[in-house]
Amino acid sequence: MRFLLPRVVVPVIIISAAWIFGGRSISAMLDRIFTVALRAAPLGDMSIDDHDLSFAGRRWLLSKGGVVETNARGEVTLSSGGRTFTLAAIESGYDRNPGAYYRFHPASDDSVTYTTWRSWLAWPLLDRYSIMGGARPTRQRHLYHRLHWHKPSGATLDIEWRDEQQFYVKSGWSDMFLESPATVTIGAVPHEANVVAYLERERHWSRDAYRLEAMGDSPDGATFIVSVVHAADAQAPSPGAGRSVSLRVNRATGVVSGEIGSQ
C-alpha cells in the first residue's frame, strides 16, 4: 500500500499543478476541439471604419491585416489573406484621408449570424484575495464572439474575437471586454486552385500580387465570375482598371474559360 500511494499522489499533484499554472493554455487548446454555445444575438445597426466593425451595440477591433475599401458599385469591402468580401451597399458615412466610416445593412438575401461561445473548462485563479478588499474572481474562461456571413454567390466571411470572463462567487460570470484583434477568414472562391494556376501560367502573377473575390454566377448560370484585383490597382475605383481582370470559371469543370474587363 505504501508503494501504491506515491504512484497515485504524485501524478495527481503534477496534473493539479499543470492545471493551476497552465490552465489558460490548456483551456485554449481544448477550445480548438470543443466549445459551448451560449447565445445568438441580433446584429442591429452595422458600421465599419479603418479599425473597428460595429454591430450588436458594440465596437469590435478588426485584424491589423484587414483592409477596408469601397468599390465602384457604392459598396464597402473587407480584404484579408489575398481575398476580398463585399459587405453591403453604403447607406451613409464618409471617406476621408486619413480615416473613413461607413454605415450599412446586409442585403436581404444574405445570411448573417452573430453567436457567442465559451470554453468548455474554466481555469482556477490563485490570487483570490485583495489587500484593498472587495470581491475577487475564483475562475476564468475564454469567450468567443463569432460573426458568420454567407452570400448567395457562395462567398463567405467568418470573423472571431476571443474575450475572457471571470467568475465571482456572489455575482457569477462577468465579461472582461478584452477581446483580441479579430481573426478574419474569407472563404476561397470556387475552384480557386485553378484560378491561381491560370494567373500564374497566363499572366505570371504570384499569389501575393492580387486579391480574389467571388462575384456570383453569370446570367446563364454555367460559369462563375471571379474578380481579380491586382495589388497595383488596389486603390483604383473598379476591378477593371489597370492590370485587374475578372475571370469566367466553368462551374462544373473549374476551367477558366475567359477574361472580362482586361486592360
PDB file of N, CA, C and O in Angstrom, residues 124-158:
ATOM      1  N   PRO A 124      -8.566  27.803 -12.723  1.00  0.00           N
ATOM      2  CA  PRO A 124      -8.627  28.468 -11.409  1.00  0.00           C
ATOM      3  C   PRO A 124      -7.692  29.669 -11.349  1.00  0.00           C
ATOM      4  O   PRO A 124      -6.678  29.734 -12.044  1.00  0.00           O
ATOM      5  N   LEU A 125      -8.038  30.625 -10.512  1.00  0.00           N
ATOM      6  CA  LEU A 125      -7.204  31.791 -10.247  1.00  0.00           C
ATOM      7  C   LEU A 125      -6.667  31.690  -8.823  1.00  0.00           C
ATOM      8  O   LEU A 125      -7.445  31.528  -7.873  1.00  0.00           O
ATOM      9  N   LEU A 126      -5.366  31.805  -8.674  1.00  0.00           N
ATOM     10  CA  LEU A 126      -4.764  31.668  -7.358  1.00  0.00           C
ATOM     11  C   LEU A 126      -4.943  32.917  -6.501  1.00  0.00           C
ATOM     12  O   LEU A 126      -5.141  32.828  -5.291  1.00  0.00           O
ATOM     13  N   ASP A 127      -4.876  34.079  -7.132  1.00  0.00           N
ATOM     14  CA  ASP A 127      -4.958  35.333  -6.387  1.00  0.00           C
ATOM     15  C   ASP A 127      -6.423  35.649  -6.077  1.00  0.00           C
ATOM     16  O   ASP A 127      -7.086  36.390  -6.786  1.00  0.00           O
ATOM     17  N   ARG A 128      -6.931  35.065  -5.001  1.00  0.00           N
ATOM     18  CA  ARG A 128      -8.349  35.211  -4.664  1.00  0.00           C
ATOM     19  C   ARG A 128      -8.607  36.279  -3.611  1.00  0.00           C
ATOM     20  O   ARG A 128      -9.741  36.540  -3.266  1.00  0.00           O
ATOM     21  N   TYR A 129      -7.557  36.915  -3.122  1.00  0.00           N
ATOM     22  CA  TYR A 129      -7.734  37.882  -2.046  1.00  0.00           C
ATOM     23  C   TYR A 129      -7.119  39.223  -2.451  1.00  0.00           C
ATOM     24  O   TYR A 129      -6.098  39.284  -3.124  1.00  0.00           O
ATOM     25  N   SER A 130      -7.759  40.293  -2.036  1.00  0.00           N
ATOM     26  CA  SER A 130      -7.314  41.632  -2.378  1.00  0.00           C
ATOM     27  C   SER A 130      -6.944  42.397  -1.114  1.00  0.00           C
ATOM     28  O   SER A 130      -7.687  42.389  -0.127  1.00  0.00           O
ATOM     29  N   ILE A 131      -5.776  43.047  -1.126  1.00  0.00           N
ATOM     30  CA  ILE A 131      -5.348  43.858   0.013  1.00  0.00           C
ATOM     31  C   ILE A 131      -6.328  44.996   0.257  1.00  0.00           C
ATOM     32  O   ILE A 131      -6.595  45.397   1.393  1.00  0.00           O
ATOM     33  N   MET A 132      -6.893  45.526  -0.843  1.00  0.00           N
ATOM     34  CA  MET A 132      -7.831  46.646  -0.742  1.00  0.00           C
ATOM     35  C   MET A 132      -9.242  46.183  -0.400  1.00  0.00           C
ATOM     36  O   MET A 132     -10.138  47.003  -0.205  1.00  0.00           O
ATOM     37  N   GLY A 133      -9.461  44.889  -0.330  1.00  0.00           N
ATOM     38  CA  GLY A 133     -10.795  44.374  -0.056  1.00  0.00           C
ATOM     39  C   GLY A 133     -11.614  44.248  -1.324  1.00  0.00           C
ATOM     40  O   GLY A 133     -11.168  44.576  -2.419  1.00  0.00           O
ATOM     41  N   GLY A 134     -12.840  43.776  -1.192  1.00  0.00           N
ATOM     42  CA  GLY A 134     -13.704  43.605  -2.347  1.00  0.00           C
ATOM     43  C   GLY A 134     -13.639  42.204  -2.903  1.00  0.00           C
ATOM     44  O   GLY A 134     -12.737  41.422  -2.595  1.00  0.00           O
ATOM     45  N   ALA A 135     -14.619  41.882  -3.744  1.00  0.00           N
ATOM     46  CA  ALA A 135     -14.717  40.535  -4.307  1.00  0.00           C
ATOM     47  C   ALA A 135     -13.598  40.286  -5.309  1.00  0.00           C
ATOM     48  O   ALA A 135     -13.184  41.183  -6.048  1.00  0.00           O
ATOM     49  N   ARG A 136     -13.114  39.062  -5.317  1.00  0.00           N
ATOM     50  CA  ARG A 136     -12.095  38.640  -6.265  1.00  0.00           C
ATOM     51  C   ARG A 136     -12.605  37.430  -7.033  1.00  0.00           C
ATOM     52  O   ARG A 136     -13.302  36.583  -6.483  1.00  0.00           O
ATOM     53  N   PRO A 137     -12.280  37.327  -8.317  1.00  0.00           N
ATOM     54  CA  PRO A 137     -12.731  36.166  -9.093  1.00  0.00           C
ATOM     55  C   PRO A 137     -11.997  34.892  -8.685  1.00  0.00           C
ATOM     56  O   PRO A 137     -10.849  34.943  -8.236  1.00  0.00           O
ATOM     57  N   THR A 138     -12.675  33.773  -8.834  1.00  0.00           N
ATOM     58  CA  THR A 138     -12.080  32.480  -8.485  1.00  0.00           C
ATOM     59  C   THR A 138     -11.730  31.645  -9.714  1.00  0.00           C
ATOM     60  O   THR A 138     -10.880  30.754  -9.623  1.00  0.00           O
ATOM     61  N   ARG A 139     -12.398  31.904 -10.844  1.00  0.00           N
ATOM     62  CA  ARG A 139     -12.147  31.140 -12.061  1.00  0.00           C
ATOM     63  C   ARG A 139     -12.197  32.075 -13.260  1.00  0.00           C
ATOM     64  O   ARG A 139     -12.715  33.186 -13.188  1.00  0.00           O
ATOM     65  N   GLN A 140     -11.671  31.578 -14.368  1.00  0.00           N
ATOM     66  CA  GLN A 140     -11.652  32.362 -15.591  1.00  0.00           C
ATOM     67  C   GLN A 140     -11.843  31.424 -16.780  1.00  0.00           C
ATOM     68  O   GLN A 140     -11.485  30.247 -16.724  1.00  0.00           O
ATOM     69  N   ARG A 141     -12.396  31.956 -17.867  1.00  0.00           N
ATOM     70  CA  ARG A 141     -12.589  31.149 -19.080  1.00  0.00           C
ATOM     71  C   ARG A 141     -12.576  32.059 -20.296  1.00  0.00           C
ATOM     72  O   ARG A 141     -12.787  33.272 -20.201  1.00  0.00           O
ATOM     73  N   HIS A 142     -12.326  31.469 -21.449  1.00  0.00           N
ATOM     74  CA  HIS A 142     -12.363  32.206 -22.705  1.00  0.00           C
ATOM     75  C   HIS A 142     -13.799  32.359 -23.180  1.00  0.00           C
ATOM     76  O   HIS A 142     -14.651  31.486 -22.945  1.00  0.00           O
ATOM     77  N   LEU A 143     -14.037  33.453 -23.889  1.00  0.00           N
ATOM     78  CA  LEU A 143     -15.333  33.724 -24.501  1.00  0.00           C
ATOM     79  C   LEU A 143     -15.086  34.075 -25.962  1.00  0.00           C
ATOM     80  O   LEU A 143     -14.196  34.879 -26.267  1.00  0.00           O
ATOM     81  N   TYR A 144     -15.847  33.470 -26.865  1.00  0.00           N
ATOM     82  CA  TYR A 144     -15.637  33.672 -28.291  1.00  0.00           C
ATOM     83  C   TYR A 144     -16.876  34.307 -28.923  1.00  0.00           C
ATOM     84  O   TYR A 144     -17.998  33.840 -28.720  1.00  0.00           O
ATOM     85  N   HIS A 145     -16.649  35.366 -29.679  1.00  0.00           N
ATOM     86  CA  HIS A 145     -17.723  36.026 -30.428  1.00  0.00           C
ATOM     87  C   HIS A 145     -17.480  35.749 -31.911  1.00  0.00           C
ATOM     88  O   HIS A 145     -16.391  36.042 -32.432  1.00  0.00           O
ATOM     89  N   ARG A 146     -18.477  35.191 -32.583  1.00  0.00           N
ATOM     90  CA  ARG A 146     -18.295  34.763 -33.967  1.00  0.00           C
ATOM     91  C   ARG A 146     -19.359  35.365 -34.880  1.00  0.00           C
ATOM     92  O   ARG A 146     -20.549  35.262 -34.608  1.00  0.00           O
ATOM     93  N   LEU A 147     -18.883  35.980 -35.960  1.00  0.00           N
ATOM     94  CA  LEU A 147     -19.760  36.531 -36.997  1.00  0.00           C
ATOM     95  C   LEU A 147     -19.581  35.697 -38.257  1.00  0.00           C
ATOM     96  O   LEU A 147     -18.460  35.552 -38.759  1.00  0.00           O
ATOM     97  N   HIS A 148     -20.676  35.133 -38.746  1.00  0.00           N
ATOM     98  CA  HIS A 148     -20.634  34.331 -39.983  1.00  0.00           C
ATOM     99  C   HIS A 148     -21.542  34.981 -41.015  1.00  0.00           C
ATOM    100  O   HIS A 148     -22.715  35.247 -40.742  1.00  0.00           O
ATOM    101  N   TRP A 149     -20.992  35.221 -42.217  1.00  0.00           N
ATOM    102  CA  TRP A 149     -21.719  35.920 -43.290  1.00  0.00           C
ATOM    103  C   TRP A 149     -21.628  35.065 -44.544  1.00  0.00           C
ATOM    104  O   TRP A 149     -20.535  34.719 -45.002  1.00  0.00           O
ATOM    105  N   HIS A 150     -22.784  34.744 -45.107  1.00  0.00           N
ATOM    106  CA  HIS A 150     -22.831  33.908 -46.306  1.00  0.00           C
ATOM    107  C   HIS A 150     -23.690  34.593 -47.354  1.00  0.00           C
ATOM    108  O   HIS A 150     -24.812  35.020 -47.070  1.00  0.00           O
ATOM    109  N   LYS A 151     -23.167  34.702 -48.591  1.00  0.00           N
ATOM    110  CA  LYS A 151     -23.881  35.350 -49.691  1.00  0.00           C
ATOM    111  C   LYS A 151     -24.387  34.309 -50.690  1.00  0.00           C
ATOM    112  O   LYS A 151     -23.824  33.204 -50.791  1.00  0.00           O
ATOM    113  N   PRO A 152     -25.448  34.644 -51.435  1.00  0.00           N
ATOM    114  CA  PRO A 152     -25.956  33.704 -52.454  1.00  0.00           C
ATOM    115  C   PRO A 152     -24.893  33.294 -53.463  1.00  0.00           C
ATOM    116  O   PRO A 152     -24.972  32.210 -54.046  1.00  0.00           O
ATOM    117  N   SER A 153     -23.889  34.137 -53.678  1.00  0.00           N
ATOM    118  CA  SER A 153     -22.814  33.807 -54.622  1.00  0.00           C
ATOM    119  C   SER A 153     -21.947  32.668 -54.114  1.00  0.00           C
ATOM    120  O   SER A 153     -21.162  32.095 -54.867  1.00  0.00           O
ATOM    121  N   GLY A 154     -22.066  32.346 -52.822  1.00  0.00           N
ATOM    122  CA  GLY A 154     -21.209  31.344 -52.212  1.00  0.00           C
ATOM    123  C   GLY A 154     -20.068  31.956 -51.415  1.00  0.00           C
ATOM    124  O   GLY A 154     -19.343  31.245 -50.709  1.00  0.00           O
ATOM    125  N   ALA A 155     -19.897  33.275 -51.516  1.00  0.00           N
ATOM    126  CA  ALA A 155     -18.842  33.955 -50.761  1.00  0.00           C
ATOM    127  C   ALA A 155     -19.158  33.904 -49.270  1.00  0.00           C
ATOM    128  O   ALA A 155     -20.306  34.066 -48.857  1.00  0.00           O
ATOM    129  N   THR A 156     -18.128  33.677 -48.461  1.00  0.00           N
ATOM    130  CA  THR A 156     -18.317  33.591 -47.016  1.00  0.00           C
ATOM    131  C   THR A 156     -17.280  34.445 -46.291  1.00  0.00           C
ATOM    132  O   THR A 156     -16.157  34.637 -46.759  1.00  0.00           O
ATOM    133  N   LEU A 157     -17.699  34.944 -45.137  1.00  0.00           N
ATOM    134  CA  LEU A 157     -16.823  35.706 -44.256  1.00  0.00           C
ATOM    135  C   LEU A 157     -17.049  35.216 -42.834  1.00  0.00           C
ATOM    136  O   LEU A 157     -18.190  35.138 -42.374  1.00  0.00           O
ATOM    137  N   ASP A 158     -15.968  34.864 -42.149  1.00  0.00           N
ATOM    138  CA  ASP A 158     -16.035  34.465 -40.746  1.00  0.00           C
ATOM    139  C   ASP A 158     -15.057  35.314 -39.948  1.00  0.00           C
ATOM    140  O   ASP A 158     -13.869  35.396 -40.298  1.00  0.00           O
TER     141      ASP A 158
END
